[in-house]
Amino acid sequence: MKLTELEEGQLLGIELEAGELFVQFTVLTPDNERVAVFSHNRDTSKIKIRFYALSLRTGLNTVDGFATFGEIESVSCFKSRYTLEGDFGAITVFADTTFIQPAPF
């Protein structure tokens, strides 16, 4: 799966490791598949993450009743960075390794 396939999905969770070694986003895809987007640097250096116009709030739910931070409206990908934009604001991650895998419920 490509990052751009997350557009129109729902952002369900964000986990930024305390040492900033990795970030993981839990996303419900438009096909109702729950996935984890995991980003880190191969050399174990800290990743960089930037939040813009951040708006995290409770009370939003998907049509199936999952709590969500909102829809991912667009995904921009560059060499070693990507940006998720949506109802929650914009989040840019600078990391050299990103992969998507099924997420547990």
PDB file of C-alpha atoms in Angstrom:
ATOM      1  CA  MET A   1       0.000   0.000   0.000  1.00  0.00           C
ATOM      2  CA  LYS A   2       1.192   3.526  -0.800  1.00  0.00           C
ATOM      3  CA  LEU A   3       0.830   6.513   1.528  1.00  0.00           C
ATOM      4  CA  THR A   4      -1.352   8.303  -1.022  1.00  0.00           C
ATOM      5  CA  GLU A   5      -3.907   5.483  -0.705  1.00  0.00           C
ATOM      6  CA  LEU A   6      -4.657   6.775   2.806  1.00  0.00           C
ATOM      7  CA  GLU A   7      -6.441   9.830   1.380  1.00  0.00           C
ATOM      8  CA  GLU A   8     -10.095   9.899   2.469  1.00  0.00           C
ATOM      9  CA  GLY A   9      -9.203   7.528   5.318  1.00  0.00           C
ATOM     10  CA  GLN A  10      -9.652   8.330   9.010  1.00  0.00           C
ATOM     11  CA  LEU A  11      -6.813   9.119  11.438  1.00  0.00           C
ATOM     12  CA  LEU A  12      -7.522   6.954  14.491  1.00  0.00           C
ATOM     13  CA  GLY A  13      -4.333   7.300  16.513  1.00  0.00           C
ATOM     14  CA  ILE A  14      -0.907   8.926  16.804  1.00  0.00           C
ATOM     15  CA  GLU A  15       2.009   7.494  18.795  1.00  0.00           C
ATOM     16  CA  LEU A  16       5.269   9.453  18.976  1.00  0.00           C
ATOM     17  CA  GLU A  17       7.926   7.491  20.878  1.00  0.00           C
ATOM     18  CA  ALA A  18       9.369   9.424  23.864  1.00  0.00           C
ATOM     19  CA  GLY A  19      12.885   9.500  22.394  1.00  0.00           C
ATOM     20  CA  GLU A  20      11.472  10.575  19.010  1.00  0.00           C
ATOM     21  CA  LEU A  21      12.916   7.443  17.385  1.00  0.00           C
ATOM     22  CA  PHE A  22       9.656   6.592  15.613  1.00  0.00           C
ATOM     23  CA  VAL A  23       6.099   7.690  14.979  1.00  0.00           C
ATOM     24  CA  GLN A  24       3.132   5.468  14.253  1.00  0.00           C
ATOM     25  CA  PHE A  25      -0.222   6.540  12.868  1.00  0.00           C
ATOM     26  CA  THR A  26      -3.233   4.244  13.011  1.00  0.00           C
ATOM     27  CA  VAL A  27      -5.502   4.802  10.015  1.00  0.00           C
ATOM     28  CA  LEU A  28      -8.820   3.391   8.849  1.00  0.00           C
ATOM     29  CA  THR A  29      -8.475   3.299   5.055  1.00  0.00           C
ATOM     30  CA  PRO A  30     -11.320   4.180   2.670  1.00  0.00           C
ATOM     31  CA  ASP A  31     -11.714   0.385   2.224  1.00  0.00           C
ATOM     32  CA  ASN A  32     -12.287  -0.013   6.013  1.00  0.00           C
ATOM     33  CA  GLU A  33      -8.897  -1.666   6.549  1.00  0.00           C
ATOM     34  CA  ARG A  34      -7.139  -0.694   9.776  1.00  0.00           C
ATOM     35  CA  VAL A  35      -3.422  -0.048   9.114  1.00  0.00           C
ATOM     36  CA  ALA A  36      -0.375   1.244  10.997  1.00  0.00           C
ATOM     37  CA  VAL A  37       1.955   3.721   9.292  1.00  0.00           C
ATOM     38  CA  PHE A  38       5.365   3.373  10.969  1.00  0.00           C
ATOM     39  CA  SER A  39       8.254   5.797  10.317  1.00  0.00           C
ATOM     40  CA  HIS A  40      11.829   5.807  11.656  1.00  0.00           C
ATOM     41  CA  ASN A  41      15.423   6.439  10.584  1.00  0.00           C
ATOM     42  CA  ARG A  42      17.575   3.425   9.688  1.00  0.00           C
ATOM     43  CA  ASP A  43      20.539   4.798  11.659  1.00  0.00           C
ATOM     44  CA  THR A  44      18.296   5.114  14.783  1.00  0.00           C
ATOM     45  CA  SER A  45      18.659   8.899  14.872  1.00  0.00           C
ATOM     46  CA  LYS A  46      15.673  10.960  15.982  1.00  0.00           C
ATOM     47  CA  ILE A  47      12.968  11.641  13.443  1.00  0.00           C
ATOM     48  CA  LYS A  48      11.590  15.134  12.977  1.00  0.00           C
ATOM     49  CA  ILE A  49       7.877  15.780  13.121  1.00  0.00           C
ATOM     50  CA  ARG A  50       6.058  19.078  12.646  1.00  0.00           C
ATOM     51  CA  PHE A  51       2.457  19.853  13.505  1.00  0.00           C
ATOM     52  CA  TYR A  52       0.677  22.767  11.771  1.00  0.00           C
ATOM     53  CA  ALA A  53      -2.717  24.174  12.736  1.00  0.00           C
ATOM     54  CA  LEU A  54      -3.186  21.133  14.964  1.00  0.00           C
ATOM     55  CA  SER A  55      -6.786  20.472  16.027  1.00  0.00           C
ATOM     56  CA  LEU A  56      -7.241  17.249  18.008  1.00  0.00           C
ATOM     57  CA  ARG A  57     -10.659  16.892  19.602  1.00  0.00           C
ATOM     58  CA  THR A  58     -12.965  14.242  20.949  1.00  0.00           C
ATOM     59  CA  GLY A  59     -16.427  13.523  19.682  1.00  0.00           C
ATOM     60  CA  LEU A  60     -15.674  12.695  16.050  1.00  0.00           C
ATOM     61  CA  ASN A  61     -16.684   9.218  14.892  1.00  0.00           C
ATOM     62  CA  THR A  62     -16.666   7.276  11.639  1.00  0.00           C
ATOM     63  CA  VAL A  63     -19.973   5.988  10.280  1.00  0.00           C
ATOM     64  CA  ASP A  64     -19.055   2.629  11.862  1.00  0.00           C
ATOM     65  CA  GLY A  65     -18.606   4.230  15.293  1.00  0.00           C
ATOM     66  CA  PHE A  66     -14.790   4.373  15.504  1.00  0.00           C
ATOM     67  CA  ALA A  67     -13.427   7.410  17.363  1.00  0.00           C
ATOM     68  CA  THR A  68     -11.354   9.479  14.920  1.00  0.00           C
ATOM     69  CA  PHE A  69      -9.269  12.644  14.789  1.00  0.00           C
ATOM     70  CA  GLY A  70     -10.804  13.260  11.363  1.00  0.00           C
ATOM     71  CA  GLU A  71     -10.432  12.538   7.683  1.00  0.00           C
ATOM     72  CA  ILE A  72      -7.066  12.507   5.916  1.00  0.00           C
ATOM     73  CA  GLU A  73      -7.840  14.839   3.031  1.00  0.00           C
ATOM     74  CA  SER A  74      -4.455  14.763   1.288  1.00  0.00           C
ATOM     75  CA  VAL A  75      -1.055  13.100   1.478  1.00  0.00           C
ATOM     76  CA  SER A  76       2.072  14.719   0.007  1.00  0.00           C
ATOM     77  CA  CYS A  77       5.194  12.573  -0.371  1.00  0.00           C
ATOM     78  CA  PHE A  78       8.761  13.704  -1.009  1.00  0.00           C
ATOM     79  CA  LYS A  79      12.159  11.991  -0.656  1.00  0.00           C
ATOM     80  CA  SER A  80      12.426  11.492   3.099  1.00  0.00           C
ATOM     81  CA  ARG A  81       9.286  13.253   4.258  1.00  0.00           C
ATOM     82  CA  TYR A  82       5.538  13.164   3.933  1.00  0.00           C
ATOM     83  CA  THR A  83       2.642  15.333   5.064  1.00  0.00           C
ATOM     84  CA  LEU A  84      -0.808  14.237   6.166  1.00  0.00           C
ATOM     85  CA  GLU A  85      -3.415  17.006   5.925  1.00  0.00           C
ATOM     86  CA  GLY A  86      -6.964  16.805   7.156  1.00  0.00           C
ATOM     87  CA  ASP A  87      -9.564  17.781   9.720  1.00  0.00           C
ATOM     88  CA  PHE A  88      -6.834  17.537  12.399  1.00  0.00           C
ATOM     89  CA  GLY A  89      -4.492  20.047  10.714  1.00  0.00           C
ATOM     90  CA  ALA A  90      -1.242  19.029   9.014  1.00  0.00           C
ATOM     91  CA  ILE A  91       1.506  16.703  10.202  1.00  0.00           C
ATOM     92  CA  THR A  92       4.869  16.475   8.423  1.00  0.00           C
ATOM     93  CA  VAL A  93       7.209  13.576   9.201  1.00  0.00           C
ATOM     94  CA  PHE A  94      10.905  13.613   8.261  1.00  0.00           C
ATOM     95  CA  ALA A  95      12.195  10.009   8.298  1.00  0.00           C
ATOM     96  CA  ASP A  96      14.091   7.830   5.838  1.00  0.00           C
ATOM     97  CA  THR A  97      11.989   4.693   6.365  1.00  0.00           C
ATOM     98  CA  THR A  98       8.199   4.365   6.311  1.00  0.00           C
ATOM     99  CA  PHE A  99       6.100   1.258   5.944  1.00  0.00           C
ATOM    100  CA  ILE A 100       2.435   0.355   6.228  1.00  0.00           C
ATOM    101  CA  GLN A 101       1.204  -2.846   7.835  1.00  0.00           C
ATOM    102  CA  PRO A 102      -2.080  -4.193   9.214  1.00  0.00           C
ATOM    103  CA  ALA A 103      -2.894  -2.733  12.637  1.00  0.00           C
ATOM    104  CA  PRO A 104      -4.380  -4.739  15.496  1.00  0.00           C
ATOM    105  CA  PHE A 105      -7.829  -3.770  16.753  1.00  0.00           C
TER     106      PHE A 105
END
